[in-house]
Coordinates of C-alpha atoms in Angstrom, one line a residue:
X1 CA -161.0 -76.7 37.9
X2 CA -161.3 -73.9 35.3
X3 CA -161.1 -71.3 38.1
X4 CA -157.9 -72.9 39.4
X5 CA -156.3 -73.0 35.9
X6 CA -157.3 -69.4 35.4
X7 CA -155.6 -68.4 38.6
X8 CA -152.5 -70.3 37.7
X9 CA -152.5 -68.6 34.3
X10 CA -152.9 -65.2 35.9
X11 CA -150.1 -65.9 38.3
X12 CA -147.8 -67.0 35.5
X13 CA -148.6 -63.9 33.5
X14 CA -147.9 -61.6 36.5
X15 CA -144.6 -63.3 37.1
X16 CA -143.6 -63.0 33.4
X17 CA -144.6 -59.3 33.5
X18 CA -142.5 -58.6 36.6
X19 CA -139.5 -60.4 35.1
X20 CA -139.9 -58.3 31.9
X21 CA -140.0 -55.1 34.0
X22 CA -136.9 -56.2 35.9
X23 CA -135.0 -56.9 32.7
X24 CA -136.1 -53.6 31.3
X25 CA -134.8 -51.8 34.3
X26 CA -131.3 -53.4 34.3
X27 CA -128.4 -51.1 33.7
X28 CA -125.8 -52.0 31.1
X29 CA -123.3 -52.6 33.9
X30 CA -125.5 -55.1 35.6
X31 CA -126.2 -56.8 32.3
X32 CA -122.5 -57.0 31.5
X33 CA -121.7 -58.4 35.0
X34 CA -124.4 -61.1 34.6
X35 CA -123.0 -62.0 31.2
X36 CA -119.5 -62.3 32.5
X37 CA -120.6 -64.5 35.4
X38 CA -122.5 -66.8 33.0
X39 CA -119.5 -67.0 30.7
X40 CA -117.0 -67.9 33.5
X41 CA -119.2 -70.4 35.3
X42 CA -120.5 -71.9 32.1
X43 CA -116.9 -72.6 30.9
X44 CA -116.0 -74.0 34.2
X45 CA -119.1 -76.2 34.1
X46 CA -118.2 -77.5 30.7
X47 CA -114.8 -78.8 32.0
X48 CA -116.3 -80.1 35.2
X49 CA -118.8 -82.2 33.3
X50 CA -116.1 -83.5 31.0
X51 CA -114.2 -84.5 34.2
X52 CA -117.3 -86.5 35.4
X53 CA -117.4 -88.4 32.1
X54 CA -113.8 -89.3 32.4
X55 CA -114.3 -90.4 36.0
X56 CA -117.2 -92.6 34.8
X57 CA -114.8 -94.2 32.3
X58 CA -112.2 -94.6 35.1
X59 CA -109.8 -92.2 33.3
X60 CA -108.6 -90.5 36.4
X61 CA -105.6 -88.6 35.1
X62 CA -107.7 -87.1 32.3
X63 CA -110.5 -86.3 34.8
X64 CA -107.9 -84.5 37.0
X65 CA -106.8 -82.4 34.0
X66 CA -110.4 -81.5 33.3
X67 CA -111.1 -80.5 36.9
X68 CA -107.8 -78.5 36.8
X69 CA -109.1 -76.6 33.8
X70 CA -112.5 -76.0 35.5
X71 CA -110.7 -74.2 38.4
X72 CA -108.3 -72.5 36.1
X73 CA -111.1 -70.7 34.3
X74 CA -111.6 -68.6 37.4
X75 CA -107.9 -68.0 38.0
X76 CA -107.2 -66.9 34.4
X77 CA -110.4 -64.9 33.9
X78 CA -108.9 -61.6 34.9
X79 CA -111.8 -61.0 37.3
X80 CA -111.2 -60.5 41.0
X81 CA -113.2 -63.5 42.1
X82 CA -113.1 -62.5 45.8
X83 CA -114.9 -59.2 45.0
X84 CA -117.9 -60.9 43.4
X85 CA -120.0 -62.9 46.0
X86 CA -121.6 -65.2 43.4
X87 CA -118.3 -66.0 41.6
X88 CA -116.6 -66.6 44.9
X89 CA -119.4 -68.9 46.1
X90 CA -119.2 -70.9 42.9
X91 CA -115.4 -71.0 43.0
X92 CA -115.2 -72.1 46.7
X93 CA -117.9 -74.8 46.2
X94 CA -116.0 -76.0 43.1
X95 CA -112.7 -76.3 45.0
X96 CA -114.4 -78.2 47.8
X97 CA -116.3 -80.5 45.5
X98 CA -113.3 -81.4 43.4
X99 CA -111.3 -82.1 46.6
X100 CA -114.1 -84.5 47.9
X101 CA -114.2 -86.3 44.5
X102 CA -110.4 -86.9 44.7
X103 CA -110.4 -87.6 48.4
X104 CA -113.9 -88.8 49.4
X105 CA -114.5 -88.8 53.1
X106 CA -118.3 -88.8 53.6
X107 CA -121.5 -89.9 51.8
X108 CA -122.6 -86.4 50.8
X109 CA -120.7 -86.3 47.5
X110 CA -123.7 -86.5 45.2
X111 CA -125.4 -83.7 47.1
X112 CA -122.2 -81.6 47.0
X113 CA -122.2 -81.9 43.2
X114 CA -125.9 -80.9 43.0
X115 CA -125.2 -77.9 45.3
X116 CA -122.3 -76.9 43.0
X117 CA -124.5 -77.0 39.9
X118 CA -127.2 -74.8 41.6
X119 CA -124.7 -72.3 43.0
X120 CA -122.9 -71.9 39.6
X121 CA -126.2 -71.8 37.7
X122 CA -125.4 -74.6 35.4
X123 CA -129.0 -75.6 34.7
X124 CA -128.3 -79.3 34.5
X125 CA -130.9 -81.7 33.2
X126 CA -131.9 -85.2 34.4
X127 CA -129.1 -86.9 32.5
X128 CA -126.5 -84.6 34.0
X129 CA -127.7 -85.4 37.5
X130 CA -127.8 -89.2 36.7
X131 CA -124.2 -88.9 35.6
X132 CA -123.1 -87.1 38.7
X133 CA -125.0 -89.4 41.0
X134 CA -123.5 -92.5 39.3
X135 CA -119.9 -91.1 39.6
X136 CA -120.5 -90.2 43.3
X137 CA -121.8 -93.7 44.0
X138 CA -118.8 -95.4 42.2
X139 CA -116.3 -93.3 44.1
X140 CA -117.9 -93.9 47.5
X141 CA -118.2 -97.7 47.0
X142 CA -114.7 -98.3 45.6
X143 CA -113.0 -101.2 47.4
X144 CA -110.5 -100.3 50.1
X145 CA -107.0 -101.6 49.4
X146 CA -105.5 -103.4 52.4
X147 CA -102.1 -104.7 53.4
X148 CA -101.4 -108.3 54.4
X149 CA -102.9 -107.7 57.8
X150 CA -106.2 -106.6 56.2
X151 CA -105.5 -103.0 57.5
X152 CA -106.5 -100.1 55.3
X153 CA -103.5 -98.6 53.6
X154 CA -104.8 -95.0 53.8
X155 CA -107.5 -93.7 56.2
X156 CA -109.2 -90.4 56.1
X157 CA -110.7 -88.4 59.0
X158 CA -114.2 -89.6 58.4
X159 CA -113.7 -92.9 56.6
X160 CA -111.4 -95.0 54.5
X161 CA -110.4 -94.6 50.9
X162 CA -108.4 -96.5 48.4
X163 CA -104.8 -95.6 48.0
X164 CA -105.3 -95.5 44.2
X165 CA -107.7 -92.6 44.6
X166 CA -106.6 -89.2 43.5
X167 CA -106.3 -88.1 39.9
X168 CA -102.6 -88.5 39.7
X169 CA -100.6 -91.1 41.6
X170 CA -100.0 -90.0 45.2
X171 CA -96.5 -90.8 46.4
X172 CA -95.3 -90.3 49.9
X173 CA -91.9 -90.9 51.6
X174 CA -92.4 -93.9 53.7
X175 CA -92.5 -93.3 57.5
X176 CA -89.9 -95.3 59.5
X177 CA -92.8 -96.3 61.8
X178 CA -94.0 -98.8 59.2
X179 CA -90.7 -100.7 59.4
X180 CA -90.5 -100.2 63.2
X181 CA -93.7 -102.2 63.7
X182 CA -92.1 -105.2 62.0
X183 CA -88.6 -104.9 63.6
X184 CA -87.3 -108.0 65.5
X185 CA -84.0 -107.7 67.3
X186 CA -81.5 -110.5 66.6
X187 CA -79.9 -112.6 69.3
X188 CA -76.7 -110.7 68.9
X189 CA -78.5 -107.4 69.3
X190 CA -80.2 -108.6 72.5
X191 CA -76.9 -109.7 74.0
X192 CA -75.5 -107.4 76.7
X193 CA -73.8 -109.5 79.4
X194 CA -71.3 -111.2 77.0
X195 CA -70.6 -108.0 75.1
X196 CA -68.0 -105.8 76.9
X197 CA -68.8 -102.8 74.8
X198 CA -72.6 -103.1 75.3
X199 CA -72.0 -103.8 79.0
X200 CA -70.0 -100.5 79.3
X201 CA -72.6 -98.6 77.4
X202 CA -75.4 -100.0 79.6
X203 CA -73.6 -98.7 82.6
X204 CA -73.5 -95.3 81.0
X205 CA -77.3 -95.4 80.6
X206 CA -77.6 -96.0 84.3
X207 CA -75.2 -93.2 85.1
X208 CA -77.0 -90.8 82.7
X209 CA -80.4 -91.6 84.3
X210 CA -79.2 -91.3 87.8
X211 CA -77.6 -87.8 87.4
X212 CA -80.7 -86.6 85.4
X213 CA -78.4 -85.2 82.6
X214 CA -81.0 -85.8 79.9
X215 CA -83.6 -83.5 81.3
X216 CA -86.2 -86.1 82.3
X217 CA -86.4 -89.4 84.1
X218 CA -87.0 -92.9 82.7
X219 CA -86.5 -96.4 83.9
X220 CA -83.3 -98.2 82.8
X221 CA -84.1 -101.4 80.9
X222 CA -81.9 -103.8 78.9
X223 CA -84.1 -103.3 75.8
X224 CA -82.8 -99.7 75.5
X225 CA -79.3 -101.0 75.2
X226 CA -80.5 -103.6 72.7
X227 CA -81.7 -100.9 70.4
X228 CA -78.3 -99.1 70.9
X229 CA -76.8 -102.4 69.7
X230 CA -79.1 -102.4 66.7
X231 CA -78.1 -98.9 65.7
X232 CA -74.4 -99.7 66.1
X233 CA -74.9 -102.6 63.7
X234 CA -77.5 -103.1 60.9
X235 CA -79.3 -99.9 61.8
X236 CA -76.2 -97.7 61.5
X237 CA -77.2 -96.1 58.2
X238 CA -80.6 -95.3 59.5
X239 CA -79.1 -93.5 62.6
X240 CA -76.6 -91.7 60.4
X241 CA -79.3 -90.4 58.1
X242 CA -81.4 -89.3 61.1
X243 CA -78.6 -87.5 62.9
X244 CA -77.7 -85.7 59.7
X245 CA -81.2 -84.6 58.8
X246 CA -81.9 -83.6 62.4
X247 CA -79.7 -80.5 61.8
X248 CA -82.4 -79.1 59.6
X249 CA -85.1 -79.0 62.2
X250 CA -83.7 -79.8 65.7
X251 CA -83.0 -76.2 66.7
X252 CA -86.5 -75.2 65.9
X253 CA -87.9 -78.3 67.7
X254 CA -85.8 -77.7 70.8
X255 CA -87.0 -74.1 71.0
X256 CA -90.7 -74.9 70.6
X257 CA -90.5 -77.9 73.1
X258 CA -88.8 -75.6 75.6
X259 CA -91.4 -72.9 75.2
X260 CA -94.2 -75.4 75.6
X261 CA -92.6 -76.8 78.8
X262 CA -91.6 -80.2 77.4
X263 CA -88.0 -81.6 77.9
X264 CA -86.0 -80.7 74.9
X265 CA -84.6 -84.2 74.4
X266 CA -88.1 -85.6 74.0
X267 CA -88.0 -83.8 70.6
X268 CA -85.8 -86.7 69.3
X269 CA -89.1 -88.5 69.0
X270 CA -89.2 -86.8 65.6
X271 CA -86.3 -88.9 64.4
X272 CA -88.1 -92.2 65.1
X273 CA -91.5 -90.8 63.8
X274 CA -90.3 -89.4 60.4
X275 CA -86.5 -89.4 60.1
X276 CA -87.1 -85.7 59.9
X277 CA -88.9 -85.8 56.6
X278 CA -91.9 -83.4 56.5
X279 CA -93.6 -85.5 53.7
X280 CA -93.3 -88.8 55.5
X281 CA -96.6 -90.7 55.7
X282 CA -97.4 -94.0 57.4
X283 CA -99.9 -96.7 56.5
X284 CA -102.5 -95.1 58.9
X285 CA -102.3 -91.8 57.1
X286 CA -100.2 -90.3 59.9
X287 CA -98.3 -87.4 58.2
X288 CA -95.5 -84.9 58.6
X289 CA -92.4 -84.6 60.9
X290 CA -94.5 -85.6 63.9
X291 CA -96.8 -88.2 62.2
X292 CA -100.2 -86.9 63.2
X293 CA -103.3 -88.8 62.1
X294 CA -106.1 -86.4 60.8
X295 CA -108.2 -86.8 64.0
X296 CA -105.4 -86.0 66.5
X297 CA -104.1 -83.2 64.3
X298 CA -107.5 -81.6 64.3
X299 CA -107.6 -81.8 68.1
X300 CA -104.5 -79.8 68.3
X301 CA -105.5 -77.1 65.8
X302 CA -103.8 -78.5 62.6
X303 CA -106.2 -77.6 59.7
X304 CA -106.8 -80.0 56.9
X305 CA -108.6 -78.3 54.0
X306 CA -108.6 -78.6 50.2
X307 CA -105.8 -76.0 50.2
X308 CA -103.5 -77.1 53.0
X309 CA -102.6 -79.9 55.5
X310 CA -100.9 -78.3 58.5
X311 CA -99.8 -81.7 59.7
X312 CA -97.0 -81.3 57.2
X313 CA -96.0 -77.8 58.3
X314 CA -92.8 -77.1 60.3
X315 CA -93.7 -74.8 63.1
X316 CA -97.4 -75.5 63.6
X317 CA -97.0 -79.3 63.6
X318 CA -94.0 -79.1 66.0
X319 CA -96.1 -76.9 68.4
X320 CA -99.0 -79.3 68.2
X321 CA -96.7 -82.2 68.9
X322 CA -95.2 -80.6 72.0
X323 CA -98.7 -79.7 73.4
X324 CA -99.9 -83.3 72.8
X325 CA -96.9 -84.8 74.5
X326 CA -97.4 -82.4 77.5
X327 CA -101.0 -83.4 77.7
X328 CA -100.1 -87.1 77.7
X329 CA -97.3 -86.6 80.3
X330 CA -99.8 -84.8 82.6
X331 CA -102.3 -87.7 82.1
X332 CA -99.8 -90.2 83.3
X333 CA -98.4 -88.3 86.2
X334 CA -95.2 -87.1 84.5
X335 CA -94.2 -90.6 83.2
X336 CA -92.6 -89.8 79.8
X337 CA -92.4 -93.4 78.8
X338 CA -96.1 -93.9 79.0
X339 CA -96.6 -90.5 77.3
X340 CA -94.5 -91.5 74.4
X341 CA -96.2 -94.8 74.2
X342 CA -99.6 -93.1 74.1
X343 CA -98.3 -90.7 71.4
X344 CA -97.7 -93.8 69.3
X345 CA -100.8 -96.0 69.9
X346 CA -103.3 -93.6 71.6
X347 CA -104.4 -93.1 75.2
X348 CA -107.0 -95.8 75.0
X349 CA -104.5 -98.6 74.3
X350 CA -102.1 -97.4 77.0
X351 CA -105.0 -97.0 79.5
X352 CA -106.1 -100.6 78.8
X353 CA -102.5 -101.9 79.2
X354 CA -102.1 -100.1 82.6
X355 CA -105.4 -101.6 83.8
X356 CA -104.2 -105.1 82.8
X357 CA -100.8 -104.5 84.4
X358 CA -102.3 -103.0 87.6
X359 CA -99.7 -100.3 87.7
X360 CA -98.9 -97.1 85.7
X361 CA -95.4 -98.3 84.6
X362 CA -94.4 -98.7 80.9
X363 CA -92.3 -101.9 81.4
X364 CA -95.1 -103.5 83.5
X365 CA -97.7 -102.6 80.8
X366 CA -95.2 -103.6 78.1
X367 CA -96.7 -107.1 77.3
X368 CA -100.2 -105.6 76.8
X369 CA -99.1 -102.9 74.4
X370 CA -99.2 -103.1 70.5
X371 CA -96.0 -104.5 69.0
X372 CA -95.0 -101.2 67.4
X373 CA -95.3 -99.4 70.7
X374 CA -93.2 -102.0 72.5
X375 CA -90.4 -101.2 70.0
X376 CA -91.2 -97.5 69.8
X377 CA -90.4 -96.3 73.3
X378 CA -87.0 -98.0 73.9
X379 CA -86.1 -97.0 70.3
X380 CA -86.7 -93.3 71.2
X381 CA -84.7 -93.6 74.4
X382 CA -81.8 -95.2 72.6
X383 CA -81.9 -92.5 70.0
X384 CA -81.8 -89.8 72.7
X385 CA -78.8 -91.4 74.3
X386 CA -76.9 -91.7 71.0
X387 CA -77.8 -88.2 69.9
X388 CA -76.5 -86.7 73.2
X389 CA -73.2 -88.6 73.1
X390 CA -72.5 -89.6 69.4
X391 CA -68.8 -90.1 70.0
X392 CA -69.3 -92.8 72.6
X393 CA -71.6 -94.7 70.3
X394 CA -69.5 -94.5 67.1
X395 CA -71.4 -91.6 65.4
X396 CA -68.9 -88.8 66.0
X397 CA -68.2 -88.6 62.3
X398 CA -71.8 -87.5 61.5
X399 CA -72.0 -83.8 61.0
X400 CA -75.6 -82.5 61.2
X401 CA -77.0 -80.8 58.1
X402 CA -77.2 -77.0 58.3
X403 CA -80.4 -75.6 59.8
X404 CA -83.1 -75.1 57.1
X405 CA -83.1 -71.3 56.8
X406 CA -86.0 -69.3 55.4
X407 CA -87.9 -66.1 55.9
X408 CA -91.7 -65.8 56.3
X409 CA -93.9 -63.3 54.5
X410 CA -97.6 -62.7 54.5
X411 CA -99.1 -63.0 51.0
X412 CA -102.6 -62.2 49.6
X413 CA -105.3 -64.8 49.4
X414 CA -104.9 -67.4 46.6
X415 CA -101.4 -66.2 45.5
X416 CA -99.8 -68.3 42.8
X417 CA -96.5 -69.8 43.8
X418 CA -95.2 -69.2 40.3
X419 CA -95.0 -65.4 40.8
X420 CA -93.6 -65.9 44.3
X421 CA -90.9 -68.1 42.8
X422 CA -90.0 -65.5 40.2
X423 CA -89.8 -62.8 42.9
X424 CA -87.6 -64.8 45.2
X425 CA -85.2 -66.2 42.5
X426 CA -86.2 -69.8 43.1
X427 CA -88.6 -72.5 41.7
X428 CA -92.1 -73.5 42.5
X429 CA -90.7 -76.9 43.4
X430 CA -88.4 -75.4 46.1
X431 CA -91.2 -73.2 47.5
X432 CA -93.3 -76.4 47.9
X433 CA -90.3 -77.9 49.6
X434 CA -90.3 -75.0 52.1
X435 CA -94.0 -75.1 52.5
X436 CA -94.9 -78.8 52.5
X437 CA -98.3 -78.1 54.1
X438 CA -99.6 -76.5 50.8
X439 CA -101.8 -78.9 48.7
X440 CA -101.6 -76.9 45.5
X441 CA -99.4 -74.4 43.8
X442 CA -101.4 -71.6 45.4
X443 CA -101.6 -70.2 48.9
X444 CA -105.0 -70.7 50.7
X445 CA -107.9 -68.3 50.0
X446 CA -106.9 -66.1 52.9
X447 CA -103.9 -64.0 53.8
X448 CA -101.3 -66.6 54.5
X449 CA -97.7 -66.7 55.7
X450 CA -95.4 -68.3 53.2
X451 CA -91.7 -69.4 53.6
X452 CA -89.3 -68.0 51.1
X453 CA -85.5 -68.5 50.8
X454 CA -83.5 -66.6 53.3
X455 CA -82.5 -63.1 52.3
X456 CA -85.4 -62.7 49.8
X457 CA -88.3 -61.5 51.9
X458 CA -87.7 -57.7 51.5
X459 CA -87.3 -58.0 47.8
X460 CA -90.5 -60.1 47.4
X461 CA -92.5 -57.7 49.6
X462 CA -91.2 -54.7 47.6
X463 CA -92.2 -56.3 44.3
X464 CA -95.6 -57.4 45.6
X465 CA -96.4 -53.8 46.6
X466 CA -96.2 -52.9 42.9
X467 CA -98.6 -55.6 41.9
X468 CA -102.3 -54.7 41.5
X469 CA -104.2 -56.9 44.0
X470 CA -106.9 -57.7 41.4
X471 CA -104.4 -59.2 39.0
X472 CA -101.6 -60.5 41.2
X473 CA -101.8 -63.9 39.6
X474 CA -101.9 -62.6 36.0
X475 CA -98.7 -60.6 36.3
X476 CA -95.2 -61.8 35.9
X477 CA -91.7 -60.8 37.0
X478 CA -88.7 -60.6 34.9
X479 CA -85.0 -59.6 35.4
X480 CA -83.6 -56.8 33.3
X481 CA -80.1 -56.8 31.8
X482 CA -77.7 -54.0 31.7
X483 CA -78.6 -51.4 29.1
X484 CA -82.1 -52.7 28.6
X485 CA -84.9 -50.2 28.3
X486 CA -88.7 -50.3 28.5
X487 CA -89.1 -50.8 24.8
X488 CA -86.9 -53.9 24.8
X489 CA -89.0 -55.4 27.6
X490 CA -92.2 -54.4 25.7
X491 CA -90.9 -56.2 22.6
X492 CA -90.3 -59.5 24.4
X493 CA -93.4 -59.4 26.6
X494 CA -96.1 -57.9 24.4
X495 CA -97.0 -55.3 27.0
X496 CA -96.9 -51.6 26.1
X497 CA -94.2 -49.3 27.5
X498 CA -96.9 -47.2 29.2
X499 CA -98.4 -50.3 31.0
X500 CA -94.9 -51.4 32.0
X501 CA -94.0 -48.0 33.5
X502 CA -97.3 -47.7 35.3
X503 CA -96.8 -51.1 36.9
X504 CA -93.3 -50.2 38.1
X505 CA -93.9 -46.8 39.8
X506 CA -93.5 -44.8 36.5
X507 CA -89.8 -45.3 36.6
X508 CA -87.9 -43.9 33.6
X509 CA -85.7 -46.9 33.2
X510 CA -86.0 -50.6 34.2
X511 CA -83.6 -51.9 36.9
X512 CA -83.3 -55.3 38.6
X513 CA -86.6 -57.2 38.7
X514 CA -89.6 -55.5 37.1
X515 CA -93.3 -56.3 37.1
X516 CA -94.9 -57.4 33.9
X517 CA -98.7 -56.9 34.0
X518 CA -101.0 -59.2 32.0
X519 CA -99.8 -59.3 28.4
X520 CA -99.8 -61.3 25.2
X521 CA -96.6 -63.3 26.0
X522 CA -96.6 -63.5 29.7
X523 CA -96.5 -67.2 30.7
X524 CA -99.0 -68.2 33.4
X525 CA -98.5 -70.9 36.0
X526 CA -101.2 -73.4 35.8
X527 CA -103.4 -74.6 38.7
X528 CA -102.4 -78.1 39.8
X529 CA -104.1 -80.7 41.9
X530 CA -103.3 -81.1 45.6
X531 CA -100.2 -83.1 46.0
X532 CA -97.7 -84.0 48.6
X533 CA -94.0 -83.5 47.6
X534 CA -93.0 -86.8 45.9
X535 CA -89.7 -88.5 46.5
X536 CA -87.5 -89.8 43.7
X537 CA -88.2 -93.4 43.1
X538 CA -85.5 -95.6 44.5
X539 CA -84.4 -97.8 41.7
X540 CA -81.2 -99.4 40.6
X541 CA -80.9 -97.0 37.7
X542 CA -78.6 -94.5 39.5
X543 CA -75.6 -92.8 38.1
X544 CA -72.8 -91.2 40.1
X545 CA -71.1 -88.0 39.3
X546 CA -68.3 -86.2 41.2
X547 CA -68.7 -82.6 42.4
X548 CA -66.3 -80.0 41.1
X549 CA -64.6 -77.3 43.1
X550 CA -67.1 -74.6 44.2
X551 CA -70.1 -76.8 43.4
X552 CA -73.4 -76.7 45.3
X553 CA -76.2 -79.1 44.8
X554 CA -78.0 -76.5 42.7
X555 CA -75.0 -75.9 40.4
X556 CA -74.4 -79.6 39.9
X557 CA -78.2 -80.2 39.2
X558 CA -78.2 -77.4 36.6
X559 CA -75.2 -78.9 34.9
X560 CA -76.7 -82.3 34.8
X561 CA -80.2 -81.1 33.8
X562 CA -82.0 -82.5 36.8
X563 CA -84.0 -81.2 39.8
X564 CA -81.9 -79.8 42.6
X565 CA -84.6 -80.6 45.1
X566 CA -84.8 -84.2 44.1
X567 CA -81.0 -84.6 44.1
X568 CA -80.9 -83.0 47.6
X569 CA -83.6 -85.4 48.9
X570 CA -81.9 -88.5 47.3
X571 CA -78.5 -87.7 48.8
X572 CA -79.7 -86.3 52.2
X573 CA -78.6 -82.8 51.4
X574 CA -80.2 -79.3 50.9
X575 CA -80.4 -77.7 47.4
X576 CA -78.0 -75.0 48.6
X577 CA -75.5 -77.3 50.3
X578 CA -71.9 -76.8 49.3
X579 CA -70.1 -79.8 47.9
X580 CA -66.4 -80.6 48.4
X581 CA -64.5 -81.3 45.2
X582 CA -64.7 -85.0 44.3
X583 CA -67.7 -85.9 46.4
X584 CA -69.8 -88.5 44.7
X585 CA -73.4 -87.6 44.2
X586 CA -76.1 -90.1 43.2
X587 CA -78.4 -89.1 40.4
X588 CA -81.5 -91.2 39.8

């Protein structure tokens, strides 16, 4: 025993001696780097732990703020995190862990928190680990909120989580699919034979199918005309909204569907899926213009990370939708009715319905399909018919919205949208509107293509070329006024004339937009939690104002002191839409 103790003592002494030698041999630069790492990670750890305490006490908004601050420590440190392997490891693990606290999807949360602590060198004690384990357990065992059918309201890729989870209330625009599942046609809507107008329109459907004018074949069925009757009556406003909003995305959708070998008219499926709202979400957590659930989105290359959810993107999700539909059409021998049905309820449900029917025909399989799917397919076919001949169906007055125009630029990893908004003369809110796949006010931690307002890409790229890569998110951009000099700008920003000139190509006089490097008075854009763009709450508290000559949505919003984006959403317009004098605009 004594010999063993002696050996342990000797081993300990040797290790201490080696550590002392290593410390003695460290250069001042190494010592300074280590101290800076400890300072940044230590401060982040302090906020993270405070967030856990708030989670334990069920103070979710306060916990969210603490986790925000934990991440913000890195962003505002002035250190290029991507250049330091240890800092980047700690930062990446922190982002991932906070995301899984907010949106838990597996049973490894407690281990993730422990890994984070070790990676960031927080030296937690037993009480700290007991706290984190208790919080993880509470999160993962939270009851799942269900609707009247005992169906989970929100489902994740690997499990289910309560709709109330998330540090701040998550609000999504309701998908029309939720109402479609409950829709029952009235006796009047089902009537065709004793309705001369419906009878004439039903004959037109037969003619359109026989001459193949819609680009694909489908079987004529009375239920298609019944949905036309629905849209000509109580569903008229829904169709008007959809036809209007289709103008924003339909040209893009037609192009992508054509390139992928899918009939262009099948793209009208997007109107039934989302009413052309990129932030639409259904009870099953299907999201975006094309309502992908996480699993199917992943199958078709749509990434879902703590930084972005490509199901909400424009181009990527549209391409994925076209490819999925093409796969389904091939699976069912070119039968587009079955393909659309499987898009709604999955191949498994359609396969089972076909087996029960004994034939690969949608209308034969109809009784064995889910209720929503039985409504879904004739609804899409009715929408396609109306969209291709709106005058015949009483929608000739609807003028589609202008195409949503934007330009795309590649930005550095983890670029703050605040500086992008300054460079492109817009707001962070509007950039989020153009880039609905982004979960935060920052681009992902990789070079990423961001949409900016049309006509602004060259200006943004030119300004970004001036920005030092290491401090891109610490800089700011400001406009100069006529007659202003560098000293004036220095006075109002707290940055020296020499630093201003150096950041702007050593120009002798400021002109247009100029870059302001990190200074005493430069306002920083705070990190914010992942969110999906939230619609304005539809309440009865709405006031109506009339547009003046020359007004746009943006001008009217500025005059009224409200958000242009929210007014645009509320009235089915774009922020840049011109308004005729006297038009009534609703303001919530």
